[in-house]
mmCIF file of C-alpha atoms and ligand atoms in Angstrom:
data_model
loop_
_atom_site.group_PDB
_atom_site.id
_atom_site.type_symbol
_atom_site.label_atom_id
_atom_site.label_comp_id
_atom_site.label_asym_id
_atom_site.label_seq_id
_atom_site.Cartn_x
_atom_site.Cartn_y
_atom_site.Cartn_z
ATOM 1 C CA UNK A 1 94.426 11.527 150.773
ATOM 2 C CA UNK A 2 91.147 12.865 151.600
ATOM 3 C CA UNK A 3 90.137 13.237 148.044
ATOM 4 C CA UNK A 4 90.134 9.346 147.941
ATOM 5 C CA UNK A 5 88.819 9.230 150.846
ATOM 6 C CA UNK A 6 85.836 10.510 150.740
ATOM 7 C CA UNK A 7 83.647 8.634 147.834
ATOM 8 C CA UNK A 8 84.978 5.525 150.145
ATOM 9 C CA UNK A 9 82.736 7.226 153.007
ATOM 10 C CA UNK A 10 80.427 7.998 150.899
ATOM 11 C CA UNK A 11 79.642 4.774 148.877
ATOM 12 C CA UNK A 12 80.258 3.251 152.835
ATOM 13 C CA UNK A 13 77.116 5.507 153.783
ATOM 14 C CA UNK A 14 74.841 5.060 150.979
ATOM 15 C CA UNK A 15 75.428 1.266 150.949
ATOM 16 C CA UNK A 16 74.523 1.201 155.076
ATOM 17 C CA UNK A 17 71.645 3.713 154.187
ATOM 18 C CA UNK A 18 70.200 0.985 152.019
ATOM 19 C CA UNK A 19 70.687 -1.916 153.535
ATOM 20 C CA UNK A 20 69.237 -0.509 156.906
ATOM 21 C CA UNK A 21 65.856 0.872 155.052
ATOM 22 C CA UNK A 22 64.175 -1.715 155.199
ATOM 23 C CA UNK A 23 64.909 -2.629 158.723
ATOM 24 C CA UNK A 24 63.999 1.080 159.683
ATOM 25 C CA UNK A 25 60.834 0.696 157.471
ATOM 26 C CA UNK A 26 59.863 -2.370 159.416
ATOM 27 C CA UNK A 27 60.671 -1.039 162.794
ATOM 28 C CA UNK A 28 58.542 2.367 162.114
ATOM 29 C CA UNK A 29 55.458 0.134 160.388
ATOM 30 C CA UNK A 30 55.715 -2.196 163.649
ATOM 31 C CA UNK A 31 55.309 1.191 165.823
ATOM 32 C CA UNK A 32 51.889 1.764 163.691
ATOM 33 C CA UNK A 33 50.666 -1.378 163.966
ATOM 34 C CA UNK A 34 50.952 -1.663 167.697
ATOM 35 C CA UNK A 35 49.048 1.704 168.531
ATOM 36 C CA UNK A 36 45.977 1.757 169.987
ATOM 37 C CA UNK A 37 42.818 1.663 167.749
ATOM 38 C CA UNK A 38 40.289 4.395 167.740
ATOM 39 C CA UNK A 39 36.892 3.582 168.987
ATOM 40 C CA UNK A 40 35.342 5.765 166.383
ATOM 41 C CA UNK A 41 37.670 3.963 163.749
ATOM 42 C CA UNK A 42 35.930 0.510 164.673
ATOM 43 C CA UNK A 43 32.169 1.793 164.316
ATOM 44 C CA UNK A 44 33.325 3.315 160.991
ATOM 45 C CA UNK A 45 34.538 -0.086 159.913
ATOM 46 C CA UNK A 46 31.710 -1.952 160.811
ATOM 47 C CA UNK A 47 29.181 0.109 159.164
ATOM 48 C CA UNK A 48 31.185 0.393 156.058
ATOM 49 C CA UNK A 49 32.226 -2.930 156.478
ATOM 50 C CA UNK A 50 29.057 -5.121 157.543
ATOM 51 C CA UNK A 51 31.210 -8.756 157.008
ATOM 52 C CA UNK A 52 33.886 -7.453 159.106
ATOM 53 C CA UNK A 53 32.210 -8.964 162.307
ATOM 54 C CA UNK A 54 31.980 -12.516 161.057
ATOM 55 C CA UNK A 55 35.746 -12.446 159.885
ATOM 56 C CA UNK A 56 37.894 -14.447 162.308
ATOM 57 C CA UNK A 57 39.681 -12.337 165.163
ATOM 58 C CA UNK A 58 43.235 -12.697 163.588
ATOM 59 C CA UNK A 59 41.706 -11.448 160.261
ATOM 60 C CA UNK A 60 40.055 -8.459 162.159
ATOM 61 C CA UNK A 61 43.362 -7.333 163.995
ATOM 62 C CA UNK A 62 45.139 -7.517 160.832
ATOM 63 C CA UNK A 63 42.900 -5.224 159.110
ATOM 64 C CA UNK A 64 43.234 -2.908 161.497
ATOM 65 C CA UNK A 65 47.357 -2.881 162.000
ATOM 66 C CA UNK A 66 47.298 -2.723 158.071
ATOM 67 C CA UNK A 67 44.906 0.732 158.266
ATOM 68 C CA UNK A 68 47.565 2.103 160.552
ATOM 69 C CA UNK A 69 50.007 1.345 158.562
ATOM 70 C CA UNK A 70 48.301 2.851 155.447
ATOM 71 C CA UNK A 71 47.103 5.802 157.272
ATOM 72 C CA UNK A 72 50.539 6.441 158.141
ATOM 73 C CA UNK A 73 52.200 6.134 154.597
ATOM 74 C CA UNK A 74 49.440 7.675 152.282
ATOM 75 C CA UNK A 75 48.260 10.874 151.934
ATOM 76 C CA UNK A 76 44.444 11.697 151.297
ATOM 77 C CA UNK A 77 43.410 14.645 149.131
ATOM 78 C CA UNK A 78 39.971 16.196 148.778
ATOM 79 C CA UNK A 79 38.660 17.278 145.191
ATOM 80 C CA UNK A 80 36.199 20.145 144.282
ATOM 81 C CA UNK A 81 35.385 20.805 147.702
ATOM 82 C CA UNK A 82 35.134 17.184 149.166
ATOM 83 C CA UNK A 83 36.923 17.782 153.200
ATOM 84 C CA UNK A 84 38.995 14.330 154.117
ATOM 85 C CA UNK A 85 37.313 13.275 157.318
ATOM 86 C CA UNK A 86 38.043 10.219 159.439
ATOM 87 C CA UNK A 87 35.251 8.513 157.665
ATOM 88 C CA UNK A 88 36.334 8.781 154.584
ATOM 89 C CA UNK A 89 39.841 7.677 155.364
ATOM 90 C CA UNK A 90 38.820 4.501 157.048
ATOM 91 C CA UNK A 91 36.514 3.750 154.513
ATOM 92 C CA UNK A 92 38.615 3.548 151.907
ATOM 93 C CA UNK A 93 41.866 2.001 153.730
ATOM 94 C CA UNK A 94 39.884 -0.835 155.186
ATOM 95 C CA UNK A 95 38.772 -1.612 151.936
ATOM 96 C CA UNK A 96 42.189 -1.240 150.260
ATOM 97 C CA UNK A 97 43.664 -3.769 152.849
ATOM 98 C CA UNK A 98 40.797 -6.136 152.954
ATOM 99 C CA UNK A 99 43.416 -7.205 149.522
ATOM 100 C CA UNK A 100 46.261 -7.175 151.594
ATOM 101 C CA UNK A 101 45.451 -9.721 154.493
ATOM 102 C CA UNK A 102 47.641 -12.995 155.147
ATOM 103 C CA UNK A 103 50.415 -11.846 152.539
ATOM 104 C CA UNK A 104 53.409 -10.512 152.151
ATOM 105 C CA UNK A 105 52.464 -7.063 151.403
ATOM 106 C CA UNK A 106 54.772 -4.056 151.278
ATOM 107 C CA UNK A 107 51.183 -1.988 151.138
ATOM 108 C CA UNK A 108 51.196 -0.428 147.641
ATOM 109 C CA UNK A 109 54.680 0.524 147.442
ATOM 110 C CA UNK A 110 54.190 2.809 144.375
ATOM 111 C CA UNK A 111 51.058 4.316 145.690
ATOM 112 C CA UNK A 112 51.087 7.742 147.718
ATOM 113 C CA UNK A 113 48.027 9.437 147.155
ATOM 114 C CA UNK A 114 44.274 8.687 146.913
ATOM 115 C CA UNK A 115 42.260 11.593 145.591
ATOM 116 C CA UNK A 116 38.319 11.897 146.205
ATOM 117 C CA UNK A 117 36.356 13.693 144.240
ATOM 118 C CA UNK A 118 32.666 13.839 145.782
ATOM 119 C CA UNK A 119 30.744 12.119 142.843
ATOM 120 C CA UNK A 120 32.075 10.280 139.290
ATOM 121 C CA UNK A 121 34.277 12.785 137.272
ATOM 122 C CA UNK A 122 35.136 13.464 133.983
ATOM 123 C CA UNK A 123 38.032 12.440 132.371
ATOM 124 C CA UNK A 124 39.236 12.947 128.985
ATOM 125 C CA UNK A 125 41.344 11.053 126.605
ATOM 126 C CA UNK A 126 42.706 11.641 123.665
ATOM 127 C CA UNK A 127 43.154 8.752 120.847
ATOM 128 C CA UNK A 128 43.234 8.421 116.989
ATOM 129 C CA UNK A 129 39.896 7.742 115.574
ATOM 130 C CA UNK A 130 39.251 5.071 112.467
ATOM 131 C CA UNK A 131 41.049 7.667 110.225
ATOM 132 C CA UNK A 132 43.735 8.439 111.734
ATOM 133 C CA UNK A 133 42.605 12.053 112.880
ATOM 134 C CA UNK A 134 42.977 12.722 117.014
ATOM 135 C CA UNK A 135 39.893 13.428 118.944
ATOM 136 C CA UNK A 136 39.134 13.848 122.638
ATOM 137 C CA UNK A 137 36.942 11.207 123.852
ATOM 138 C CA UNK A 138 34.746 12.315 127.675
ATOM 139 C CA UNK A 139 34.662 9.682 130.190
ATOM 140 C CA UNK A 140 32.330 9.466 133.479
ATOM 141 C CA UNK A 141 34.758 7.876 136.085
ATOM 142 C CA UNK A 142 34.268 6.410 139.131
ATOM 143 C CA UNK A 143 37.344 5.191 140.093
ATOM 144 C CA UNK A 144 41.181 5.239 138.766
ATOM 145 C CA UNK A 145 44.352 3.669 139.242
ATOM 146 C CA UNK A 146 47.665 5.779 138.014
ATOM 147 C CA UNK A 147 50.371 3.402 137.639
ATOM 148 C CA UNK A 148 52.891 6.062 139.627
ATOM 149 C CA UNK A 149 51.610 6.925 142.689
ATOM 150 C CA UNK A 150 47.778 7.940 142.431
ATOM 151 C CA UNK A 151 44.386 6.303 142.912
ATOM 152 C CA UNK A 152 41.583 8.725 142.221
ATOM 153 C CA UNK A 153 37.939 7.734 143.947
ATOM 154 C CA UNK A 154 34.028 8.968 143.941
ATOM 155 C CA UNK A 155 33.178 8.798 147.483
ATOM 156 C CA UNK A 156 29.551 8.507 145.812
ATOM 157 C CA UNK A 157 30.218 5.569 144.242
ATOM 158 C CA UNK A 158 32.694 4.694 147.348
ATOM 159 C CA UNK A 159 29.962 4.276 149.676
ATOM 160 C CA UNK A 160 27.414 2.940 147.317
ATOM 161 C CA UNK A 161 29.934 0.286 146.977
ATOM 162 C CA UNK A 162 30.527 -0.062 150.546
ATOM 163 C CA UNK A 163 26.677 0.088 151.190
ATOM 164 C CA UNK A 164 25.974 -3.219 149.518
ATOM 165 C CA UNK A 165 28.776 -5.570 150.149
ATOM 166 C CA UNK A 166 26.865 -8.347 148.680
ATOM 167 C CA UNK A 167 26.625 -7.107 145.422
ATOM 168 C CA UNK A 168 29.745 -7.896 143.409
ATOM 169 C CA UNK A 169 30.015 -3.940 142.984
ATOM 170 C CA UNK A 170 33.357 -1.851 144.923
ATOM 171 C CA UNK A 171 35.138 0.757 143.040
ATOM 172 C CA UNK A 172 38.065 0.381 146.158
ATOM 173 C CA UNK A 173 38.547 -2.816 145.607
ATOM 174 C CA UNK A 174 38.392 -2.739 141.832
ATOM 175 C CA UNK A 175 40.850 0.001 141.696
ATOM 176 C CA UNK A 176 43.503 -1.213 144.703
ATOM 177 C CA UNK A 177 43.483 -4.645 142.696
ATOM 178 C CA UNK A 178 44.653 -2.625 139.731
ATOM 179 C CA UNK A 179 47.018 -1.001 142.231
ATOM 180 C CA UNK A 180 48.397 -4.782 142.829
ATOM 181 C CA UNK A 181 48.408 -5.618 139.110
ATOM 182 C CA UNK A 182 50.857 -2.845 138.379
ATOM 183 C CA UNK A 183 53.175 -3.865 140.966
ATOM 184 C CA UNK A 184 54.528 -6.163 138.280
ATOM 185 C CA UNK A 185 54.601 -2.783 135.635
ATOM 186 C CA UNK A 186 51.477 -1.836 133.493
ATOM 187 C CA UNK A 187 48.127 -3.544 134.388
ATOM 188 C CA UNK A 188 47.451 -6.620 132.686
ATOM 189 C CA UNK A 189 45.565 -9.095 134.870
ATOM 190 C CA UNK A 190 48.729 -11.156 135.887
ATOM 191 C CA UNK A 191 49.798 -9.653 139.442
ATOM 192 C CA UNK A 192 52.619 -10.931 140.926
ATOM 193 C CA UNK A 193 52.014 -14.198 142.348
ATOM 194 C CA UNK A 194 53.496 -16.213 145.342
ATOM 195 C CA UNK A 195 56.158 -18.863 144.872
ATOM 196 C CA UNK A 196 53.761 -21.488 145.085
ATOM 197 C CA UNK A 197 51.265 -20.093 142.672
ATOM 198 C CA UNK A 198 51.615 -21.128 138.816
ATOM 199 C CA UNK A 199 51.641 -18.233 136.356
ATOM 200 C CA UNK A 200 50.773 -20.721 133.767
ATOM 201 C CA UNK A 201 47.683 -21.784 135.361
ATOM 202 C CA UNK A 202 47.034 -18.646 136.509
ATOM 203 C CA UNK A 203 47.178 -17.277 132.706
ATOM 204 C CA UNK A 204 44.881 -20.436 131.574
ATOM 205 C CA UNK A 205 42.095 -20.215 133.974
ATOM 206 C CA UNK A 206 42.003 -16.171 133.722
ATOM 207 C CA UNK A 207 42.209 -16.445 129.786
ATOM 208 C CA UNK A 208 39.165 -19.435 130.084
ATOM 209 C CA UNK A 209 36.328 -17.235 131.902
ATOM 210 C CA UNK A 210 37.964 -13.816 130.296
ATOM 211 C CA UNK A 211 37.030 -15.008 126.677
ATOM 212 C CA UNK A 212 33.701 -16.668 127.865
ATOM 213 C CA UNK A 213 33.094 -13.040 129.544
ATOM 214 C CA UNK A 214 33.410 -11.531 126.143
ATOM 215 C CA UNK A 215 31.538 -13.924 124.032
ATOM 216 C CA UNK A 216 28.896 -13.533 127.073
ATOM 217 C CA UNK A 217 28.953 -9.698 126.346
ATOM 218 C CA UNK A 218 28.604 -9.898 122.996
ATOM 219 C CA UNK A 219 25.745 -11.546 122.970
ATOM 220 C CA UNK A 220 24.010 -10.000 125.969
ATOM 221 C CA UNK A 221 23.666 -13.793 127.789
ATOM 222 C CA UNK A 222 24.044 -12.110 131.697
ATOM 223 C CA UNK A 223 27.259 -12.860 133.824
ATOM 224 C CA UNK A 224 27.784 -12.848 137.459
ATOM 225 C CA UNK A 225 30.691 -10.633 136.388
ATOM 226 C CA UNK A 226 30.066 -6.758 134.716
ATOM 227 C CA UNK A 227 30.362 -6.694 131.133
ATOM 228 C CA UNK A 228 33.479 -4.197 131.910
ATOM 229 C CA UNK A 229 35.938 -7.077 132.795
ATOM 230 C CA UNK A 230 35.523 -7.870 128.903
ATOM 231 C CA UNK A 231 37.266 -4.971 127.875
ATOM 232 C CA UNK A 232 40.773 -6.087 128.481
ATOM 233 C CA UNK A 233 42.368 -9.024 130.998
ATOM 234 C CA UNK A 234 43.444 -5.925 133.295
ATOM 235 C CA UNK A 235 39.932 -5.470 133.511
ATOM 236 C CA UNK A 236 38.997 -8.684 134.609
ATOM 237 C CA UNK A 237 41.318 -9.122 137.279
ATOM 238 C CA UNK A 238 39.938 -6.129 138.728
ATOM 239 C CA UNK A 239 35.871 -7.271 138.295
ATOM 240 C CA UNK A 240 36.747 -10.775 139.706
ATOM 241 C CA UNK A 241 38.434 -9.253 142.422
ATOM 242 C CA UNK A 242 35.294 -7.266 143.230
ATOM 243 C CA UNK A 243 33.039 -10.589 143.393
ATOM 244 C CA UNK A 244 35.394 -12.802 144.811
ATOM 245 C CA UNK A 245 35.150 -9.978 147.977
ATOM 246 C CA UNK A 246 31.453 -8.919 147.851
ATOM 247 C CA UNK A 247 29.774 -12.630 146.021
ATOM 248 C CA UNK A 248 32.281 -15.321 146.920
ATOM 249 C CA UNK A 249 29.765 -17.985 147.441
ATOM 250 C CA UNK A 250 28.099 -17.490 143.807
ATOM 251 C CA UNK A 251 31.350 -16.772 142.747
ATOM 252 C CA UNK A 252 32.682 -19.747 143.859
ATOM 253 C CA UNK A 253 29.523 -21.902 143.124
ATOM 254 C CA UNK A 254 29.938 -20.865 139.231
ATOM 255 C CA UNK A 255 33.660 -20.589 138.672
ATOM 256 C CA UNK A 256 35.442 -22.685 140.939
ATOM 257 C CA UNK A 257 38.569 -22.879 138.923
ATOM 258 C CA UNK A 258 39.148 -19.346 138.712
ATOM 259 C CA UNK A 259 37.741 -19.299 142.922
ATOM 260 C CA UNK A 260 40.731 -21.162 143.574
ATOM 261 C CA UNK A 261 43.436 -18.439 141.718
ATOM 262 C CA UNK A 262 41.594 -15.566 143.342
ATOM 263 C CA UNK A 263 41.645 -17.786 147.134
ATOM 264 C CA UNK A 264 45.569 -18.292 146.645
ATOM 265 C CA UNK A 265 46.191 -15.073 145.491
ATOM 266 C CA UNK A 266 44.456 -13.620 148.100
ATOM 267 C CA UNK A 267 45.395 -16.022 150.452
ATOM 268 C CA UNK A 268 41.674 -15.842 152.375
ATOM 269 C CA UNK A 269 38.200 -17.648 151.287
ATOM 270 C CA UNK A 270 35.913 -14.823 151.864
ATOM 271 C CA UNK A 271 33.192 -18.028 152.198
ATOM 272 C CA UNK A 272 33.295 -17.890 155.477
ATOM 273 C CA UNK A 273 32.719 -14.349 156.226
ATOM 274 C CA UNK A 274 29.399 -14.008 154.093
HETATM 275 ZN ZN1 ZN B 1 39.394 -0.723 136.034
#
């Protein structure tokens, strides 16, 4: 009797253990969210974050439930010698939830580590050259985004980015909106978008300025967007996302079309903040 039984109990358990996740998620990310913020945590902010101040008040207390709620769930490790200090921790999470505000966000779900390194690093990759033959090809990173789990940063190039925000440059943002592109499986510039957000015009507007940005590259006529969101539509997302944040009046001044993707998507118009 028992022998039938028990995968009844157990298929009982495991259903109620994943139905009530969620709930028990929710509950524990509402605990975050509701404790008390760190004096030292808000200075940190604001000098990393000089627009914080003008964003409205809801904005601002959103930003900071969302870094509890990332502090909580992600796990910071230092590279070649770099010690994880509060400063670098708020840093990088306010930045990584500036792209989470006003949505529905289940904060990086596949992410749960962020390594920093204390400068750019070297990566290398192998590929097949023109004839076929492998080779190992040395890359100066400042940033990465693993689609399982990892996002690697420079806290150089972190705070450089952070130290100008008005100058369409952030290796957080750039990587967490890869982070939000592969939500949806590899990176390839379409991130999953909100029921009342068209993937087709999505695809047309990106595919518009993505093409102009290459023929712009090739010929060297200057962009308000790096030549690096040419090299592939993952690429691009990531760039845009960068200005939209740090240039959004240019941004939106020059490219209004693809402005108005990046506002819904995003579902705030940094505008009013710069
Ligand atoms: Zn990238």
């Amino acid at each position: 009797m028992l022998s039938y039984l028990l995968p009844i109990l157990i298929g009982v358990l495991l259903i109620g253990y994943s139905a009530g996740k969620p709930y028990w998620r929710e509950y524990q990310r509402n605990k975050m969210r509701r404790k008390p913020f760190k004096k030292e945590w808000r200075k940190i902010i604001q000098q990393r974050m000089p627009y914080f101040k003008q964003m409205p008040t809801d904005l601002q207390l959103q930003l900071k439930q969302h870094i509890q709620v990332f502090l909580a769930e992600k796990t910071f490790i230092g590279c070649n010698g770099v010690k994880i200090t509060d400063e670098i921790q708020i840093t990088v999470a306010a930045q990584a939830c500036l792209l989470l505000l006003n949505r529905k966000t289940d904060y990086y779900p596949k992410l749960h580590t962020i390594l920093v390194y204390p400068r750019a690093f070297i990566k290398e990759q192998q590929s097949l050259n023109a004839d076929g033959v492998q080779q190992v090809r040395k890359m100066v990173l400042a940033g990465e985004s693993w689609g399982f789990g990892k996002v690697v940063l420079s806290w150089q190039d972190t705070l450089e980015g952070a130290k100008v925000p008005d100058d369409g440059r952030n290796v957080v943002i750039h990587e967490f909106a890869h982070q939000l592109d592969q939500e949806s499986g590899k990176a390839n510039g379409a991130p999953i978008l909100d029921k009342e957000q068209s993937y087709q015009c999505w695809s047309e507007v990106f595919s518009l300025q993505f093409e102009q940005l290459q023929r712009q590259a090739k010929t060297g006529k200057p962009s308000l967007f790096d030549y690096y969101g040419a090299t592939d539509p993952a690429e691009f997302f990531a760039v845009a996302s960068e200005v939209f944040f740090e240039q959004s009046r240019q941004f939106h001044y020059e490219y209004p079309m693809l402005y108005r993707q990046l506002k819904l998507y995003y579902q705030v118009d940094p505008i009013h903040w710069s």
